[in-house]
Coordinates of C-alpha atoms in Angstrom, one line a residue:
X3 CA 0.0 0.0 0.0
X4 CA 1.3 3.4 -0.8
X5 CA 1.5 6.0 2.0
X6 CA 0.8 9.6 1.3
X7 CA 3.4 11.5 3.4
X8 CA 2.0 15.0 2.4
X9 CA 1.9 17.0 5.7
X10 CA 1.8 13.9 7.8
X11 CA 5.3 14.2 9.4
X12 CA 4.6 17.7 10.6
X13 CA 2.2 16.4 13.2
X14 CA 4.6 13.8 14.6
X15 CA 7.3 14.2 17.3
X16 CA 10.8 12.8 16.7
X17 CA 10.0 9.4 18.2
X18 CA 6.9 8.9 16.1
X19 CA 8.8 10.1 13.1
X20 CA 11.5 7.4 13.7
X21 CA 8.8 4.8 14.1
X22 CA 7.2 5.9 10.8
X23 CA 10.5 5.8 9.0
X24 CA 11.1 2.3 10.4
X25 CA 7.9 0.8 9.0
X26 CA 8.4 2.5 5.6
X27 CA 12.1 1.4 5.3
X28 CA 13.7 -1.9 4.4
X29 CA 13.5 -3.1 8.0
X30 CA 11.3 -6.1 7.2
X31 CA 14.0 -7.3 4.8
X32 CA 16.8 -6.7 7.3
X33 CA 15.0 -8.7 10.0
X34 CA 14.4 -11.7 7.6
X35 CA 17.0 -14.3 8.5
X36 CA 15.6 -16.6 5.8
X37 CA 17.7 -14.5 3.4
X38 CA 20.8 -16.0 5.0
X39 CA 22.1 -19.3 3.6
X40 CA 21.5 -22.5 5.7
X41 CA 25.3 -22.8 6.1
X42 CA 25.5 -19.3 7.7
X43 CA 22.6 -20.0 10.0
X44 CA 24.2 -23.3 11.1
X45 CA 27.5 -21.6 11.5
X46 CA 26.0 -19.1 14.0
X47 CA 23.9 -21.9 15.6
X48 CA 20.1 -22.4 15.3
X49 CA 19.8 -21.5 19.0
X50 CA 18.5 -18.2 20.3
X51 CA 21.8 -16.4 20.7
X52 CA 23.1 -17.6 17.4
X53 CA 20.1 -16.2 15.5
X54 CA 20.3 -13.0 17.5
X55 CA 23.9 -12.4 16.6
X56 CA 23.3 -13.2 13.0
X57 CA 20.5 -10.6 13.1
X58 CA 22.9 -8.2 14.8
X59 CA 25.3 -8.6 11.9
X60 CA 22.5 -7.9 9.4
X61 CA 21.5 -4.8 11.4
X62 CA 25.1 -3.5 11.4
X63 CA 25.2 -3.9 7.6
X64 CA 22.0 -2.0 7.4
X65 CA 23.6 0.9 9.3
X66 CA 22.2 0.4 12.8
X67 CA 24.3 2.4 15.2
X68 CA 23.7 0.5 18.5
X69 CA 22.4 -3.0 19.2
X70 CA 21.9 -4.6 22.6
X71 CA 20.8 -8.0 23.6
X72 CA 20.3 -9.9 26.9
X73 CA 21.5 -13.5 27.1
X74 CA 20.4 -14.6 30.5
X75 CA 20.8 -17.7 32.6
X76 CA 24.1 -16.9 34.3
X77 CA 22.7 -16.5 37.8
X78 CA 24.0 -19.9 38.8
X79 CA 23.4 -20.2 42.6
X80 CA 23.3 -24.0 42.3
X81 CA 24.5 -26.8 40.1
X82 CA 26.8 -24.5 38.1
X83 CA 28.5 -27.4 36.2
X84 CA 25.3 -28.5 34.5
X85 CA 24.3 -24.8 33.9
X86 CA 27.6 -24.0 32.2
X87 CA 27.4 -27.0 30.0
X88 CA 24.0 -25.8 28.8
X89 CA 24.7 -22.1 28.3
X90 CA 28.4 -21.7 27.4
X91 CA 28.7 -23.8 24.2
X92 CA 26.0 -21.7 22.3
X93 CA 27.8 -18.6 23.4
X94 CA 31.2 -19.9 22.2
X95 CA 29.7 -20.8 18.8
X96 CA 27.7 -17.7 18.2
X97 CA 30.4 -15.2 19.3
X98 CA 33.2 -16.8 17.4
X99 CA 30.9 -17.0 14.3
X100 CA 30.0 -13.3 14.6
X101 CA 33.7 -12.2 14.9
X102 CA 34.8 -14.5 12.0
X103 CA 31.9 -13.2 9.9
X104 CA 32.7 -9.5 10.6
X105 CA 36.4 -10.2 9.8
X106 CA 35.6 -11.9 6.4
X107 CA 33.2 -9.0 5.5
X108 CA 35.8 -6.4 6.4
X109 CA 33.5 -5.0 9.1
X110 CA 35.4 -5.9 12.3
X111 CA 37.1 -2.5 12.7
X112 CA 33.8 -0.7 12.3
X113 CA 31.9 -2.8 14.9
X114 CA 32.7 -3.0 18.6
X115 CA 31.4 -6.1 20.4
X116 CA 31.1 -5.7 24.2
X117 CA 30.3 -8.8 26.3
X118 CA 29.7 -7.9 29.9
X119 CA 27.5 -8.6 33.0
X120 CA 26.7 -6.4 36.0
X121 CA 28.9 -8.2 38.5
X122 CA 31.1 -11.3 39.0
X123 CA 30.5 -14.5 40.9
X124 CA 32.0 -15.7 44.2
X125 CA 35.4 -17.3 43.9
X126 CA 34.2 -20.2 46.0
X127 CA 31.5 -22.8 45.3
X128 CA 28.6 -22.6 47.8
X129 CA 26.8 -25.3 49.5
X130 CA 24.5 -26.0 46.6
X131 CA 27.3 -26.4 44.0
X132 CA 26.8 -22.9 42.7
X133 CA 28.4 -19.4 42.9
X134 CA 26.7 -16.3 44.3
X135 CA 26.9 -12.6 43.5
X136 CA 30.4 -11.0 43.8
X137 CA 31.0 -7.3 43.3
X138 CA 34.8 -6.9 43.9
X139 CA 35.8 -8.7 40.6
X140 CA 34.2 -9.4 37.3
X141 CA 35.3 -9.9 33.7
X142 CA 34.3 -8.5 30.3
X143 CA 35.5 -8.8 26.7
X144 CA 35.9 -6.4 23.8
X145 CA 36.3 -7.4 20.1
X146 CA 36.6 -5.3 17.0
X147 CA 36.2 -1.5 17.0
X148 CA 39.7 -1.0 15.7
X149 CA 41.1 -2.0 19.1
X150 CA 44.3 -3.9 19.6
X151 CA 43.0 -7.4 20.3
X152 CA 44.4 -10.6 21.8
X153 CA 45.3 -8.9 25.0
X154 CA 44.3 -9.4 28.7
X155 CA 44.1 -6.3 30.9
X156 CA 44.0 -6.5 34.7
X157 CA 45.1 -9.2 37.0
X158 CA 43.3 -10.9 39.9
X159 CA 44.6 -12.1 43.2
X160 CA 45.7 -15.8 43.4
X161 CA 42.3 -16.9 44.6
X162 CA 40.4 -14.8 42.1
X163 CA 38.8 -12.6 44.8
X164 CA 39.9 -9.0 44.1
X165 CA 42.0 -7.2 41.5
X166 CA 45.8 -7.6 42.1
X167 CA 46.8 -4.8 39.7
X168 CA 45.2 -1.3 39.4
X169 CA 41.5 -1.9 39.0
X170 CA 39.8 -1.1 35.7
X171 CA 36.5 0.7 36.6
X172 CA 33.2 1.0 34.8
X173 CA 34.2 4.6 34.0
X174 CA 37.2 3.2 32.1
X175 CA 35.0 0.9 30.2
X176 CA 32.6 3.7 29.3
X177 CA 35.4 6.0 28.3
X178 CA 36.9 3.4 26.0
X179 CA 33.5 2.7 24.3
X180 CA 33.0 6.4 23.7
X181 CA 36.6 6.7 22.4
X182 CA 35.9 4.0 19.8
X183 CA 32.7 5.8 18.8
X184 CA 34.7 9.0 18.3
X185 CA 33.1 10.8 21.2
X186 CA 35.2 12.7 23.7
X187 CA 34.6 11.2 27.2
X188 CA 35.1 14.7 28.6
X189 CA 32.3 16.2 26.5
X190 CA 30.2 18.5 28.7
X191 CA 26.4 18.3 28.9
X192 CA 23.9 19.8 31.3
X193 CA 21.9 17.6 33.7
X194 CA 18.2 18.3 34.4
X195 CA 19.1 21.0 37.0
X196 CA 21.3 22.8 34.4
X197 CA 24.6 21.8 36.0
X198 CA 27.4 21.0 33.5
X199 CA 28.7 17.4 33.7
X200 CA 31.2 15.3 31.8
X201 CA 30.0 12.2 29.9
X202 CA 32.5 10.3 32.1
X203 CA 33.5 12.0 35.3
X204 CA 36.7 10.0 35.7
X205 CA 38.5 7.4 33.6
X206 CA 40.4 7.3 30.4
X207 CA 40.5 4.8 27.6
X208 CA 42.3 1.6 28.6
X209 CA 46.0 2.1 28.3
X210 CA 47.4 -0.2 25.5
X211 CA 44.1 -1.2 24.0
X212 CA 43.4 1.9 21.8

């Protein structure tokens, strides 16, 4: 059906305008994973995360600037062995396929993959063969974005309880992501009260990564 846009957009706010542009764009084609070969779909995995990351690659190709997804199931307070055997292999398959695919398409330097959670897990197994919430130490991974890859930053204590070296903070992570996006982490903006603030109050891009 043909849509007459004459005067229509004038009555829409910016969010309604974006929604209108979405439904009149090639979004339906971009979201259609059937356009990928069976080999590519198998390579990513026919499981949920595999299909999500395949869609993420298609969205990146279409010009989407930011994509986020939630791959849950890591709150393993009991029977962590069985839980990891179920959730880790699909992640290994999908993430490796995503990085390989971006590399082969010459897109890896233009796409930053960030894998993170909100906290770590206790260094000791609890009474129900699981691990509980642990704030002092956690891990994350970056890939792509023009960063120097194949490196490990930060070091834990011998019992994996706390950082042994200088801690890398969430502000460092935010500053690095902004740097990759070409945004100055020290850019000033005004909060709702009109007070000027930096995008990142402290922290610089990870030394040695960028």
